[in-house]
Amino acid sequence: MKKSALQKARAAYQPKLPIVLTGAVKAEAGHATNSVADQEAIKNLFPNTYGLPELKFEKSSTPTPSKPVNVGVILSGGQAPGGHNVICGLFDGIKKVHRDSKLYGFLMGPGGFVNHDYMELTAEFIKDYRNTGGFDIIGSGRTKLETKEQFDKGLEILRELNISALVIIGGDDSNTNAAVLAEYYKSINAGVQVLGCPKTIDGDLKNDVIETSFGFDTATKVYSELIGNIQRDCNSAKKYWHFIKLMGRSASHIALECALQCQPNVCIISEEVEEKNMSLQDVVNYIADIVAARAAKGMNFGSVLIPEGLIEFIPAVKRLIAELNDLLAEKAEEFATVDAADQRDWIIDNLSEANAKVYKSLPPRVARQLSLDRDPHGNVQVSLIETEKLLSEMVGKRLEEMREEGSYNGKYASLHHFFGYEGRCSDPSNFDADYCYALGFNAACLIRAGVTGYMSSVRNLTKPSVQWVAGGIPITMMMNMERRNGEMKPVIQKALVRLDGAPFQKFAAQRDEWAVNTCYIYPGPIQFFGPAEICDQPTLTLKYEHQGK
Amino acid sequence: MKKSALQKARAAYQPKLPIVLTGAVKAEAGHATNSVADQEAIKNLFPNTYGLPELKFEKSSTPTPSKPVNVGVILSGGQAPGGHNVICGLFDGIKKVHRDSKLYGFLMGPGGFVNHDYMELTAEFIKDYRNTGGFDIIGSGRTKLETKEQFDKGLEILRELNISALVIIGGDDSNTNAAVLAEYYKSINAGVQVLGCPKTIDGDLKNDVIETSFGFDTATKVYSELIGNIQRDCNSAKKYWHFIKLMGRSASHIALECALQCQPNVCIISEEVEEKNMSLQDVVNYIADIVAARAAKGMNFGSVLIPEGLIEFIPAVKRLIAELNDLLAEKAEEFATVDAADQRDWIIDNLSEANAKVYKSLPPRVARQLSLDRDPHGNVQVSLIETEKLLSEMVGKRLEEMREEGSYNGKYASLHHFFGYEGRCSDPSNFDADYCYALGFNAACLIRAGVTGYMSSVRNLTKPSVQWVAGGIPITMMMNMERRNGEMKPVIQKALVRLDGAPFQKFAAQRDEWAVNTCYIYPGPIQFFGPAEICDQPTLTLKYEHQGK
């Protein structure tokens, strides 16, 4: 690997550990826990790992003797900055337990565990990955660990390598699977601990006890750099509206954090759209009104942030998609015989009146995408819809109506951007470098504490990292029952943006001013070597959530 | 303006000046110069400003007395990082000449000069813009300064404000116009000096005496950060081919610099495509062969860089577009009566055989774009063509053919990106912050030297900035005659990528290895506060060009 100058310099960075983890620790157990909902059901499904206590590590004055431990690690799902540091922290942690401990990485995600593709991670090998972005150290994958066959197959390689603990670095689904695996291994007395680490740039894996998932900090800083640059361009040329779609799956945390960082003219929050039962046209009108208000002040330019998941949160569109899926499945044969030129009319004739109306309101290109581009299960591929173009096109139409009504008299030209892959593998910010290293190191402490079914937890994150609090949270505590593919399943509750939460409230209190004035902030690129107020700040989401407590 | 933490810290950065400019200077004149071509024609058009000598500033031991000078400044054309620092350097420079000197900024580009929209730039006002990106200090615009009426109208406001020197910060066209304006004011003895500064992220304003335009350094570093991040994602998930289009207009300097920085699997250089008379299908086959070669080694992922101007450099496409423009203009009435569904066939029937074949080879969506989306002059809008999607689609088709032939047996999925606006207004790198400040400060020295029709020149740029050489280059020296809108015009020769130049040669020598292996480099974000090997490096283009000398 030919390294960039920055990579070489960053290799020397020593992530800051919470002070408590720098010496010998003992695990202090809190009260027994309950799941956030559906307690009876969850308890029945996790008889061996339900109700465990929260753990908090405290300094211990009496180091206990230790023996080597072999540990396996899996990177699961989409990349997030800092994953390499979780592995480095875990490695250093188990080496501190005993220098003969070994770390094995399963390759290309959970598939490597099931298929016995692995490598030993040595000090020499991992040194090139310290404080770097990406998951390329062992690769990642989206295989779901769900079946007994997979668990048993995986157990074979764990036995072969004498691995007694498995750490799964993943999002809500992967950690759910970690809990199921922990329960299973416990139930058969396999002698293997299973632990999780909270990963996702989307920021939707958090709750009262997990303050944030790793990667959210860095990814939102990269997107904010780009949004700030675009806004500065926008405010220099003064002739374009920039529509910027941002990754984040269902939740709007990324869009919200970027809005707090950059103060755009518009930021749509999907959760609010759903709560207010807004139609697509309502969203369009909201934006068009702001375009018109700025035009009236002579400003024919602006910025609009759009969360990736928006379209699915618009109740009317959600209903249309549901009916379309059913319709195209039920009448697949008939639809196949319809001429391309007549498909639009056929769909309109076959939809209920309400959904036909929504369908007709969509630009033809988008409507076409909805009926033609379907996934292997025959479902409409909502993620293919270029919401940023859809909205800007509909806003343009609405402005023409307003021009005829006399309520708009400006120029409107739009440009489009979608940011996602640009931020998932960035070099981790100092925050994520420290947080991830601590999560991994802390996982080693949980292994030493002998527990299973826990998620590595590092808290107090708005304080300097030496003051962070470390421990473990029983994964079952975060679970409830949800319908998945027609079946009720135990899953970790996904954290959407709370409209009563401090981050959204801060945004809502200022957005009207940001809309009509130009209050852009230009955060610039992530810095690693400068003063702390530039290099060591957590997200505003985290700051406001803590202030709100 | 609410400032980001980085902005606050960067405000304190003092750009490093060439040592020669830190004290009193005298201008040493070299030999009389000639234009790069068409010397008689250029000489006739610029009787008063042709043949001037190159100037180089040297330390002077005898400071001469000075009086206040009023100066006007214009930002012209697309944004480039560092524009604000040119203005700050100019301000500090004329204040050093005399503390009562004044700087006026014309608003929103050359239009502000013609329309008398201006503001005085005070120390208090500009301090918020030091070392920041964007052109928002006074705005920019694309009005072309070309007519005597504009020149005379502008002269009125110069007289009113007692301005005796005008600095135009722009690209090749704007500097050409600066030379014409300088000649005109000289010819009427207006008593106004006109000077230019070389700006453009595209890097196509350079020659033997101008080493680089400002903004190229920062913009390519921003794009390289993003390309690096995407390549790390690509190398982690190992399942996508990322097609990345990069700004840069006709020239491929940006794509080439990013390729040298990031070592992608493929980078297309438009100038080479033209030189080798490659067809679109040739380009597609070249990429498809690399996809197949990587697939054969188990790597179904990769990165492809595409310069924005590619499509216009493909000779066959160029010919098709020329005929389409003529056809749709000549037979506009007939074409208007053709049913949408029959337009494709109509076009194919009416084109020459060779061009019809090329037209048929294009994906229908792209072919449609070519015939339907025309600009106000009726010309095909080549810039609207999403080359990144066009190529990935055609590569997909080619791979299916290869699969049938048995020469490909992989999986192919692609993602698309276009980077441009993300980098034009970034905070300038230390290089651009220093270079721009020096260009502006040096322009003040040229004003004091009493010359006109010169471009501010700062050279020796691969050395530490204190060792840079400062002076002035007669703009006519860079000119030749070119056909523009059917007329021969004097213009600054645009610098395309030279296939015999060191940067391209370095790339060409390594690209086959980069293609089939994975040699990605991840440059990371621009750093301002770290060690010099990270923060103070010029582009590789500049380094190799200097090594090649």
mmCIF file with all atom_site columns, N, CA and C in Angstrom, chain B residues 28-55:
data_model
loop_
_atom_site.group_PDB
_atom_site.id
_atom_site.type_symbol
_atom_site.label_atom_id
_atom_site.label_alt_id
_atom_site.label_comp_id
_atom_site.label_asym_id
_atom_site.label_entity_id
_atom_site.label_seq_id
_atom_site.pdbx_PDB_ins_code
_atom_site.Cartn_x
_atom_site.Cartn_y
_atom_site.Cartn_z
_atom_site.occupancy
_atom_site.B_iso_or_equiv
_atom_site.pdbx_formal_charge
_atom_site.auth_seq_id
_atom_site.auth_comp_id
_atom_site.auth_asym_id
_atom_site.auth_atom_id
_atom_site.pdbx_PDB_model_num
ATOM 1  N N  . GLU B 1 28 ? 12.975 44.890 -12.950 1.00 0.00 ? 28 GLU B N  1
ATOM 2  C CA . GLU B 1 28 ? 14.022 44.679 -13.949 1.00 0.00 ? 28 GLU B CA 1
ATOM 3  C C  . GLU B 1 28 ? 13.371 44.204 -15.234 1.00 0.00 ? 28 GLU B C  1
ATOM 4  N N  . ALA B 1 29 ? 13.609 44.933 -16.330 1.00 0.00 ? 29 ALA B N  1
ATOM 5  C CA . ALA B 1 29 ? 12.995 44.553 -17.602 1.00 0.00 ? 29 ALA B CA 1
ATOM 6  C C  . ALA B 1 29 ? 13.873 43.594 -18.370 1.00 0.00 ? 29 ALA B C  1
ATOM 7  N N  . GLY B 1 30 ? 13.259 42.536 -18.909 1.00 0.00 ? 30 GLY B N  1
ATOM 8  C CA . GLY B 1 30 ? 13.977 41.599 -19.764 1.00 0.00 ? 30 GLY B CA 1
ATOM 9  C C  . GLY B 1 30 ? 13.922 42.069 -21.212 1.00 0.00 ? 30 GLY B C  1
ATOM 10 N N  . HIS B 1 31 ? 14.113 41.116 -22.126 1.00 0.00 ? 31 HIS B N  1
ATOM 11 C CA . HIS B 1 31 ? 14.026 41.455 -23.546 1.00 0.00 ? 31 HIS B CA 1
ATOM 12 C C  . HIS B 1 31 ? 12.585 41.751 -23.945 1.00 0.00 ? 31 HIS B C  1
ATOM 13 N N  . ALA B 1 32 ? 12.436 42.449 -25.065 1.00 0.00 ? 32 ALA B N  1
ATOM 14 C CA . ALA B 1 32 ? 11.106 42.632 -25.634 1.00 0.00 ? 32 ALA B CA 1
ATOM 15 C C  . ALA B 1 32 ? 10.535 41.261 -25.986 1.00 0.00 ? 32 ALA B C  1
ATOM 16 N N  . THR B 1 33 ? 9.221  41.110 -25.893 1.00 0.00 ? 33 THR B N  1
ATOM 17 C CA . THR B 1 33 ? 8.598  39.800 -26.123 1.00 0.00 ? 33 THR B CA 1
ATOM 18 C C  . THR B 1 33 ? 7.824  39.773 -27.432 1.00 0.00 ? 33 THR B C  1
ATOM 19 N N  . ASN B 1 34 ? 7.514  38.541 -27.855 1.00 0.00 ? 34 ASN B N  1
ATOM 20 C CA . ASN B 1 34 ? 6.651  38.321 -29.016 1.00 0.00 ? 34 ASN B CA 1
ATOM 21 C C  . ASN B 1 34 ? 5.503  37.416 -28.609 1.00 0.00 ? 34 ASN B C  1
ATOM 22 N N  . SER B 1 35 ? 4.409  37.484 -29.337 1.00 0.00 ? 35 SER B N  1
ATOM 23 C CA . SER B 1 35 ? 3.301  36.565 -29.047 1.00 0.00 ? 35 SER B CA 1
ATOM 24 C C  . SER B 1 35 ? 3.708  35.153 -29.474 1.00 0.00 ? 35 SER B C  1
ATOM 25 N N  . VAL B 1 36 ? 3.034  34.152 -28.886 1.00 0.00 ? 36 VAL B N  1
ATOM 26 C CA . VAL B 1 36 ? 3.430  32.764 -29.165 1.00 0.00 ? 36 VAL B CA 1
ATOM 27 C C  . VAL B 1 36 ? 3.210  32.378 -30.623 1.00 0.00 ? 36 VAL B C  1
ATOM 28 N N  . ALA B 1 37 ? 2.320  33.085 -31.309 1.00 0.00 ? 37 ALA B N  1
ATOM 29 C CA . ALA B 1 37 ? 2.066  32.820 -32.732 1.00 0.00 ? 37 ALA B CA 1
ATOM 30 C C  . ALA B 1 37 ? 1.391  34.048 -33.328 1.00 0.00 ? 37 ALA B C  1
ATOM 31 N N  . ASP B 1 38 ? 1.230  34.038 -34.634 1.00 0.00 ? 38 ASP B N  1
ATOM 32 C CA . ASP B 1 38 ? 0.499  35.107 -35.337 1.00 0.00 ? 38 ASP B CA 1
ATOM 33 C C  . ASP B 1 38 ? 0.999  36.492 -34.932 1.00 0.00 ? 38 ASP B C  1
ATOM 34 N N  . GLN B 1 39 ? 2.333  36.650 -34.948 1.00 0.00 ? 39 GLN B N  1
ATOM 35 C CA . GLN B 1 39 ? 2.897  37.870 -34.370 1.00 0.00 ? 39 GLN B CA 1
ATOM 36 C C  . GLN B 1 39 ? 2.470  39.142 -35.095 1.00 0.00 ? 39 GLN B C  1
ATOM 37 N N  . GLU B 1 40 ? 2.426  39.068 -36.427 1.00 0.00 ? 40 GLU B N  1
ATOM 38 C CA . GLU B 1 40 ? 2.031  40.283 -37.148 1.00 0.00 ? 40 GLU B CA 1
ATOM 39 C C  . GLU B 1 40 ? 0.610  40.708 -36.790 1.00 0.00 ? 40 GLU B C  1
ATOM 40 N N  . ALA B 1 41 ? -0.279 39.725 -36.810 1.00 0.00 ? 41 ALA B N  1
ATOM 41 C CA . ALA B 1 41 ? -1.685 40.031 -36.537 1.00 0.00 ? 41 ALA B CA 1
ATOM 42 C C  . ALA B 1 41 ? -1.857 40.605 -35.138 1.00 0.00 ? 41 ALA B C  1
ATOM 43 N N  . ILE B 1 42 ? -1.213 39.990 -34.168 1.00 0.00 ? 42 ILE B N  1
ATOM 44 C CA . ILE B 1 42 ? -1.362 40.444 -32.773 1.00 0.00 ? 42 ILE B CA 1
ATOM 45 C C  . ILE B 1 42 ? -0.748 41.839 -32.626 1.00 0.00 ? 42 ILE B C  1
ATOM 46 N N  . LYS B 1 43 ? 0.408  42.009 -33.264 1.00 0.00 ? 43 LYS B N  1
ATOM 47 C CA . LYS B 1 43 ? 1.085  43.316 -33.180 1.00 0.00 ? 43 LYS B CA 1
ATOM 48 C C  . LYS B 1 43 ? 0.196  44.427 -33.742 1.00 0.00 ? 43 LYS B C  1
ATOM 49 N N  . ASN B 1 44 ? -0.484 44.114 -34.842 1.00 0.00 ? 44 ASN B N  1
ATOM 50 C CA . ASN B 1 44 ? -1.374 45.122 -35.435 1.00 0.00 ? 44 ASN B CA 1
ATOM 51 C C  . ASN B 1 44 ? -2.551 45.451 -34.538 1.00 0.00 ? 44 ASN B C  1
ATOM 52 N N  . LEU B 1 45 ? -3.033 44.435 -33.809 1.00 0.00 ? 45 LEU B N  1
ATOM 53 C CA . LEU B 1 45 ? -4.201 44.656 -32.947 1.00 0.00 ? 45 LEU B CA 1
ATOM 54 C C  . LEU B 1 45 ? -3.826 45.345 -31.636 1.00 0.00 ? 45 LEU B C  1
ATOM 55 N N  . PHE B 1 46 ? -2.552 45.215 -31.245 1.00 0.00 ? 46 PHE B N  1
ATOM 56 C CA . PHE B 1 46 ? -2.112 45.790 -29.971 1.00 0.00 ? 46 PHE B CA 1
ATOM 57 C C  . PHE B 1 46 ? -0.902 46.710 -30.196 1.00 0.00 ? 46 PHE B C  1
ATOM 58 N N  . PRO B 1 47 ? -1.080 47.749 -30.982 1.00 0.00 ? 47 PRO B N  1
ATOM 59 C CA . PRO B 1 47 ? 0.082  48.594 -31.308 1.00 0.00 ? 47 PRO B CA 1
ATOM 60 C C  . PRO B 1 47 ? 0.724  49.227 -30.080 1.00 0.00 ? 47 PRO B C  1
ATOM 61 N N  . ASN B 1 48 ? -0.070 49.478 -29.044 1.00 0.00 ? 48 ASN B N  1
ATOM 62 C CA . ASN B 1 48 ? 0.473  50.178 -27.875 1.00 0.00 ? 48 ASN B CA 1
ATOM 63 C C  . ASN B 1 48 ? 0.987  49.258 -26.777 1.00 0.00 ? 48 ASN B C  1
ATOM 64 N N  . THR B 1 49 ? 0.579  47.991 -26.815 1.00 0.00 ? 49 THR B N  1
ATOM 65 C CA . THR B 1 49 ? 0.971  47.102 -25.709 1.00 0.00 ? 49 THR B CA 1
ATOM 66 C C  . THR B 1 49 ? 1.667  45.839 -26.193 1.00 0.00 ? 49 THR B C  1
ATOM 67 N N  . TYR B 1 50 ? 1.993  45.789 -27.476 1.00 0.00 ? 50 TYR B N  1
ATOM 68 C CA . TYR B 1 50 ? 2.691  44.611 -27.988 1.00 0.00 ? 50 TYR B CA 1
ATOM 69 C C  . TYR B 1 50 ? 4.193  44.761 -27.771 1.00 0.00 ? 50 TYR B C  1
ATOM 70 N N  . GLY B 1 51 ? 4.830  43.627 -27.527 1.00 0.00 ? 51 GLY B N  1
ATOM 71 C CA . GLY B 1 51 ? 6.292  43.610 -27.508 1.00 0.00 ? 51 GLY B CA 1
ATOM 72 C C  . GLY B 1 51 ? 6.930  44.121 -26.229 1.00 0.00 ? 51 GLY B C  1
ATOM 73 N N  . LEU B 1 52 ? 6.098  44.328 -25.199 1.00 0.00 ? 52 LEU B N  1
ATOM 74 C CA . LEU B 1 52 ? 6.648  44.802 -23.923 1.00 0.00 ? 52 LEU B CA 1
ATOM 75 C C  . LEU B 1 52 ? 7.588  43.752 -23.332 1.00 0.00 ? 52 LEU B C  1
ATOM 76 N N  . PRO B 1 53 ? 8.497  44.182 -22.464 1.00 0.00 ? 53 PRO B N  1
ATOM 77 C CA . PRO B 1 53 ? 9.414  43.200 -21.868 1.00 0.00 ? 53 PRO B CA 1
ATOM 78 C C  . PRO B 1 53 ? 8.782  42.479 -20.673 1.00 0.00 ? 53 PRO B C  1
ATOM 79 N N  . GLU B 1 54 ? 9.237  41.261 -20.424 1.00 0.00 ? 54 GLU B N  1
ATOM 80 C CA . GLU B 1 54 ? 8.923  40.609 -19.153 1.00 0.00 ? 54 GLU B CA 1
ATOM 81 C C  . GLU B 1 54 ? 9.532  41.439 -18.032 1.00 0.00 ? 54 GLU B C  1
ATOM 82 N N  . LEU B 1 55 ? 8.872  41.460 -16.886 1.00 0.00 ? 55 LEU B N  1
ATOM 83 C CA . LEU B 1 55 ? 9.414  42.183 -15.735 1.00 0.00 ? 55 LEU B CA 1
ATOM 84 C C  . LEU B 1 55 ? 9.677  41.214 -14.592 1.00 0.00 ? 55 LEU B C  1
#
